[in-house]
Each structure stands twice: as structure tokens, then as C-alpha cells.
Coordinates of C-alpha atoms in Angstrom, one line a residue:
M143 CA 165.7 64.1 76.5
V144 CA 163.5 66.7 74.9
I145 CA 162.5 69.9 76.8
N146 CA 159.7 72.1 75.7
A147 CA 160.8 75.5 77.0
A148 CA 157.4 77.0 76.0
S149 CA 155.5 74.9 78.5
G150 CA 153.7 76.5 81.3
T151 CA 156.2 76.3 84.2
A152 CA 159.2 76.4 82.0
L153 CA 158.4 79.9 80.6
G154 CA 160.9 82.5 81.6
R155 CA 163.4 79.9 82.9
D156 CA 166.3 80.5 80.5
T157 CA 168.3 77.8 82.1
I158 CA 165.6 75.1 82.3
E159 CA 167.6 72.6 80.1
A160 CA 170.6 73.0 82.4
E161 CA 168.4 72.6 85.5
V162 CA 166.9 69.4 84.1
T163 CA 170.3 68.0 83.1
R164 CA 171.7 68.8 86.6
H165 CA 168.8 67.1 88.4
L166 CA 169.0 64.0 86.3
A167 CA 172.7 63.7 86.7
A168 CA 172.3 64.1 90.5
A169 CA 169.8 61.2 90.4
G170 CA 172.3 59.1 88.4
V171 CA 170.9 59.4 84.9
E172 CA 173.1 60.5 82.0
A173 CA 170.7 62.0 79.4
V174 CA 171.4 63.1 75.8
L175 CA 169.7 66.4 75.2
V176 CA 168.1 66.9 71.8
P177 CA 168.7 70.6 71.0
D178 CA 166.4 73.1 69.4
H179 CA 165.4 72.2 65.9
A180 CA 164.4 74.6 63.1
E181 CA 161.3 72.6 62.5
G182 CA 160.2 72.7 66.1
L183 CA 159.3 70.4 68.9
L184 CA 157.8 67.6 66.8
A185 CA 161.0 67.3 64.7
R186 CA 163.0 67.0 68.0
L187 CA 160.8 64.2 69.2
D188 CA 161.2 62.4 65.9
E189 CA 165.0 62.7 66.3
A190 CA 164.9 61.5 69.9
V191 CA 162.9 58.4 68.9
A192 CA 165.2 57.7 66.0
M193 CA 168.2 57.5 68.4
G194 CA 166.9 54.1 69.5
A195 CA 167.3 54.9 73.2
E196 CA 165.7 52.8 76.0
A197 CA 163.7 55.8 77.1
V198 CA 162.7 59.2 75.8
V199 CA 162.3 61.8 78.5
V200 CA 160.0 64.7 77.8
G201 CA 159.9 67.9 79.9
G202 CA 156.7 69.7 79.1
G203 CA 152.9 69.8 79.6
D204 CA 150.2 67.3 78.6
G205 CA 150.4 68.5 75.0
S206 CA 154.1 67.7 74.7
I207 CA 153.6 64.4 76.4
M208 CA 150.8 63.6 74.0
A209 CA 153.0 64.3 71.0
A210 CA 155.7 62.0 72.3
A211 CA 153.2 59.2 73.0
E212 CA 152.0 59.4 69.4
R213 CA 155.5 58.5 68.4
L214 CA 156.2 55.9 71.1
M215 CA 153.0 53.9 71.3
G216 CA 153.5 50.3 70.4
K217 CA 157.3 50.6 70.7
D218 CA 159.7 49.1 73.2
A219 CA 161.1 52.5 74.2
A220 CA 159.6 53.9 77.4
L221 CA 158.3 57.5 78.0
G222 CA 159.8 59.4 80.9
I223 CA 157.8 62.5 82.1
L224 CA 159.1 65.7 83.7
P225 CA 156.0 67.7 84.4
L226 CA 156.6 71.3 83.2
G227 CA 153.1 72.2 82.0
T228 CA 150.3 74.1 83.6
M229 CA 147.9 71.3 84.5
N230 CA 150.1 68.2 84.3
M231 CA 147.0 65.9 84.4
L232 CA 148.8 62.7 83.3
A233 CA 151.7 63.2 85.7
K234 CA 149.3 63.6 88.6
D235 CA 147.3 60.4 87.6
L236 CA 150.6 58.5 87.4
G237 CA 151.8 59.8 90.8
I238 CA 154.8 61.6 89.3
P239 CA 156.0 64.4 91.6
L240 CA 155.5 67.9 90.2
E241 CA 158.7 69.3 91.7
L242 CA 161.5 69.0 89.2
E243 CA 164.1 67.5 91.4
A244 CA 161.8 64.9 92.8
A245 CA 160.5 64.0 89.3
A246 CA 164.1 63.4 88.1
A247 CA 164.7 61.1 91.1
A248 CA 161.4 59.2 90.3
L249 CA 162.7 58.7 86.7
A250 CA 166.0 57.3 88.0
H251 CA 164.4 54.9 90.4
G252 CA 161.1 54.2 88.7
T253 CA 159.5 51.2 87.1
I254 CA 157.9 50.7 83.7
R255 CA 154.1 50.5 83.4
A256 CA 151.9 50.0 80.3
I257 CA 149.0 52.4 80.0
D258 CA 146.2 52.8 77.5
V259 CA 146.3 55.3 74.6
A260 CA 143.2 56.7 73.0
D261 CA 142.8 58.4 69.6
V262 CA 140.2 60.2 67.5
N263 CA 140.6 59.8 63.8
G264 CA 144.2 58.9 64.4
H265 CA 144.9 61.9 66.7
V266 CA 146.3 60.5 70.0
F267 CA 145.3 61.7 73.5
L268 CA 146.2 60.4 76.9
C269 CA 143.8 62.3 79.2
S270 CA 140.7 63.6 77.4
S271 CA 139.2 64.9 74.2
V272 CA 136.7 67.7 74.5
L273 CA 134.1 69.2 72.1
G274 CA 132.0 72.3 72.3
S275 CA 132.5 75.4 74.3
P276 CA 135.7 74.3 76.2
S277 CA 137.4 73.4 72.9
W278 CA 136.6 76.9 71.6
L279 CA 138.5 78.3 74.6
G280 CA 141.4 76.1 73.6
R281 CA 141.9 78.2 70.5
H282 CA 142.3 81.3 72.6
R283 CA 144.7 79.4 74.9
E284 CA 146.8 78.6 71.8
R285 CA 146.9 82.3 70.8
G286 CA 148.2 83.3 74.2
R287 CA 150.7 80.5 74.6
G288 CA 154.1 81.9 75.5
K289 CA 152.8 85.4 76.3
R290 CA 153.2 86.7 79.8
G291 CA 151.6 89.4 81.8
L292 CA 148.1 90.4 82.8
R293 CA 146.7 91.2 79.3
P294 CA 146.7 87.6 77.9
R295 CA 144.9 86.5 81.1
L296 CA 142.3 89.2 80.8
I297 CA 141.7 88.3 77.1
F298 CA 141.3 84.6 78.0
A299 CA 138.8 85.5 80.8
L300 CA 136.7 87.6 78.5
A301 CA 136.7 84.8 75.9
A302 CA 135.5 82.4 78.6
L303 CA 132.6 84.8 79.4
R304 CA 131.7 85.4 75.8
S305 CA 131.6 81.6 75.1
E306 CA 128.7 81.3 77.6
W307 CA 126.3 83.1 75.3
R308 CA 128.0 83.0 71.9
H309 CA 128.9 79.3 71.5
R310 CA 125.8 77.6 70.1
P311 CA 124.8 74.1 71.2
M312 CA 125.9 71.3 69.0
R313 CA 123.6 68.8 67.3
L314 CA 125.4 65.5 67.4
S315 CA 124.8 61.8 66.8
V316 CA 126.5 59.4 69.2
R317 CA 127.0 55.7 68.9
L318 CA 128.7 53.5 71.5
G319 CA 130.4 50.5 70.0
A320 CA 127.9 48.6 67.8
G321 CA 124.9 50.0 69.7
R322 CA 122.2 52.3 68.5
T323 CA 122.7 55.9 67.5
V324 CA 121.4 58.6 69.8
R325 CA 120.8 62.3 68.9
L326 CA 122.2 64.9 71.3
W327 CA 121.9 68.7 71.7
T328 CA 124.7 69.9 74.0
R329 CA 127.3 72.6 74.5
A330 CA 130.0 70.4 75.9
L331 CA 131.0 66.8 75.5
A332 CA 134.2 64.9 76.6
V333 CA 135.6 61.5 75.9
A334 CA 138.1 60.4 78.5
N335 CA 140.9 57.8 78.3
N336 CA 139.4 55.7 81.2
R337 CA 136.9 56.9 83.8
Y338 CA 137.2 59.7 86.3
A339 CA 137.0 58.8 90.0
E340 CA 134.4 60.0 92.4
G341 CA 135.4 60.9 95.9
F342 CA 136.3 63.8 98.2
N343 CA 138.8 66.1 96.5
L344 CA 139.3 63.8 93.6
M345 CA 138.9 66.4 90.9
M346 CA 139.5 65.1 87.3
T347 CA 141.4 62.1 88.7
R348 CA 141.5 58.8 87.0
P349 CA 142.2 55.9 89.4
R350 CA 143.1 53.5 86.5
L351 CA 144.9 54.2 83.2
D352 CA 144.8 50.6 82.0
A353 CA 141.1 49.6 82.2
G354 CA 140.9 49.5 78.4
E355 CA 137.8 51.7 78.1
L356 CA 136.7 55.1 77.0
A357 CA 134.3 57.2 79.1
L358 CA 131.8 59.5 77.5
Y359 CA 130.6 62.6 79.4
V360 CA 127.8 64.8 78.1
A361 CA 127.0 68.0 79.9
R362 CA 123.5 68.9 80.8
R363 CA 122.5 72.6 80.7
Y364 CA 126.1 73.7 80.3
G365 CA 127.0 77.2 81.5
A366 CA 128.7 79.2 84.2
W367 CA 126.4 77.9 86.9
W368 CA 127.0 74.4 85.6
W369 CA 130.7 74.8 86.0
V370 CA 130.3 76.0 89.6
K371 CA 128.1 73.0 90.6
M372 CA 130.3 70.6 88.7
M373 CA 133.5 71.7 90.4
A374 CA 131.8 71.6 93.8
G375 CA 130.4 68.2 93.0
M376 CA 133.8 66.9 91.9
F377 CA 135.5 68.3 95.1
L378 CA 132.8 66.7 97.3
G379 CA 132.6 63.5 95.4
T380 CA 128.9 63.8 94.5
W381 CA 129.0 64.8 90.8
R382 CA 127.7 61.5 89.4
G383 CA 124.5 61.7 91.3
S384 CA 123.9 65.4 90.6
R385 CA 122.4 65.0 87.1
L386 CA 125.0 67.4 85.7
V387 CA 126.4 64.9 83.2
Q388 CA 125.5 61.7 81.4
E389 CA 128.2 59.1 81.6
R390 CA 128.7 56.0 79.5
A391 CA 131.7 53.6 78.9
A392 CA 132.7 51.8 75.7
Q393 CA 135.7 50.6 73.7
E394 CA 134.6 52.8 70.7
V395 CA 132.6 56.0 70.3
T396 CA 131.4 57.4 67.0
I397 CA 130.2 61.1 66.9
G398 CA 128.5 62.5 63.8
S399 CA 127.6 66.0 62.9
A400 CA 126.3 68.0 59.9
R401 CA 129.3 70.4 60.2
T402 CA 132.2 70.0 57.8
A403 CA 134.7 70.2 60.8
I404 CA 134.5 70.0 64.5
R405 CA 136.8 71.8 66.9
V406 CA 138.3 69.3 69.3
M407 CA 140.7 69.8 72.2
N408 CA 142.9 66.8 72.9
D409 CA 144.9 67.1 76.1
G410 CA 144.6 70.9 75.9
E411 CA 145.7 71.1 72.2
A412 CA 143.1 72.5 69.7
L413 CA 142.4 70.6 66.5
L414 CA 139.9 70.8 63.6
I415 CA 138.7 67.4 62.6
A416 CA 136.2 66.4 59.9
P417 CA 133.3 64.2 61.2
P418 CA 132.5 61.5 61.9
L419 CA 134.8 61.4 64.9
I420 CA 135.7 57.8 65.7
Y421 CA 137.3 57.3 69.1
R422 CA 139.2 54.1 69.9
I423 CA 141.1 52.8 72.9
H424 CA 144.5 51.0 72.5
P425 CA 145.0 49.0 75.8
G426 CA 148.5 49.0 77.2
A427 CA 150.0 50.6 74.0
L428 CA 152.4 52.9 75.8
R429 CA 155.3 52.1 78.2
V430 CA 155.7 54.8 80.8
I431 CA 158.3 55.3 83.6
V432 CA 156.4 55.7 86.9
P433 CA 157.6 56.0 90.5
G434 CA 158.6 52.6 91.8
P435 CA 157.5 51.1 95.1
P436 CA 159.8 51.9 98.1
A437 CA 162.7 49.6 98.4
E438 CA 162.4 47.0 101.0
D439 CA 165.1 46.7 103.7
P440 CA 167.4 43.8 103.2
P441 CA 166.9 40.9 105.7
A442 CA 169.2 41.2 108.7
E443 CA 172.2 39.0 108.7
T444 CA 172.2 36.3 111.4
D445 CA 174.7 33.9 112.6
P446 CA 174.2 30.4 111.1
V447 CA 172.4 28.0 113.5
P448 CA 174.8 25.1 114.4
P449 CA 173.5 21.7 113.6
P450 CA 172.2 19.7 116.6
A451 CA 174.8 17.6 118.4

């Protein structure tokens, strides 16, 4: 078990590791906690995988889960998730409870499911990879990570407003699979690990995590008003027909640019990657513990029927 105490809902909870251990024990799970390491979270994850356990439980946000997935994909060990982040997008898609005690119980009584893993130039992501203005905001999010109070929130809000007029549109070339290359001029582009759903109140929800496809979303006329209409459309289940985004599906997406590096935000974590960006999908590459189906009541015992006379 590895707990990222710097995750969104774990911040300020000095006893978070003891809380997690207590809830797991109450659910019948004896977990070995990997303690703090001088080289940080990634070294702790490496140590956890090297133990050869049947499962590695990670308490953290989508970024922490993504780092664990990078080490566990293609292996027999399963990934257990305790959602302690701000968004917890993957946990929501998998139906994992967000309340810590219920999540621990789900781990104890869950089943193992294989889900897809996506990557861009070898950098893994489980939810989405974003380019453009939203990824620029990811840099400010990283600067404010672990800081509490009103000031970091105000700085982030000002950065969001500045990005609307300071972040220039990107000139990109995009190719889906072996198809033709298309030129784009956009402020925001996202590649999702499987498609998002459309329906009432299904905001940023993926109904399937094992369809084996990437979904490309390109924003049209991105800006503050675009965000308002997009969020409303996602809530109402009408965003696909609103001409706010272009959507395409493929097993591989190649994005080119004249820039020497492109800022990318994978599952909320900011990266600088040299183009071309080559996105690939790895079907069923990660084993994850998910809540199991409710147990069926055992059949009622009946007295044996005597043979006919």
C-alpha cells in the first residue's frame, strides 16, 4: 500500500495512513504500508511493485494512480484504488466509492477487471491527455500543489482568466491511424482513453474502459463562453450535437507541430513532450480491483423429497 499524503483530500490529514490502515483492517485486508522514501512517491511505487504482492493499493488522485499504472501494466499484480484526489475521474468511472471506508470495503470484496491503458510517446495515462490552454493551467496547478488557503486559489483563477487571451491557438497536424493528415488551428485538444458518454448529468463519464479505442476531441472557438456551453451541454446530454467539438475515434493518433516541445497534461499532470506526439491504446493492459456484484443469497435448504412408494 502506498499513500500519497499530498493528494487533494489527503492534505492536512496527518493521520491519513493510519486511517487507511484501520479501514482496510476492518474490511479484512492486511496491507503492508510502504513508508516515505527520500526519493519520493515514484520510488515508493517501485518498491511496492518489487515486493511481488498480488495487489498494490494506491491512495491518491488520478496522477498517483497513473504513475502506479505505468509500473503495473502488463503484470499479474492488480491495482487497488483508494480515491484521495480532487477529481478522482478514474475511480468514478470504475464505480469505486469516494468515501474512504466504503472504498476500503470495495477493495476487500471486489473483483479484478482488465482495462485499457493509453500512452503518448511512452507516457501513460488512464483518463485523458490534454493539449493547449487547459494544459497551460496544469502548470499553475502544479505550482500550487500542497498549498492551502485562499491565495493559491486566487492565483489559479487569475491564471485561468489570463489564459483566455494570452494562450495562442496551436497549429497542429493530426493523423488518425494510417489515414490522411489534417491541419488544425485550435486552442484546446484532448485525447481520451475510450469515449465519453452523452446523457443527462453524465459529465466527463466514460461508460466503457475496455473498448480498445482512443477518442480525439478538438475544441471549436475555445474560450470562456465555450466552457459555459460545453459544461451545460454535458450536463444536459446534448454536447455532441452542439458543434462545440469535433470527435473522432482511432487506435492510434499522431499529432505534429513546428514547436520543439508541446505542453501536455496527462490525467492532471503537466509534461513537456517533443513532437510528434504518438498516442496508442493498449487494450486490457491493466488489472484493477473494482467493486464486485452483490452476493447472491444461498438457496434455501429443503427437506429431501422421499422417493415414490
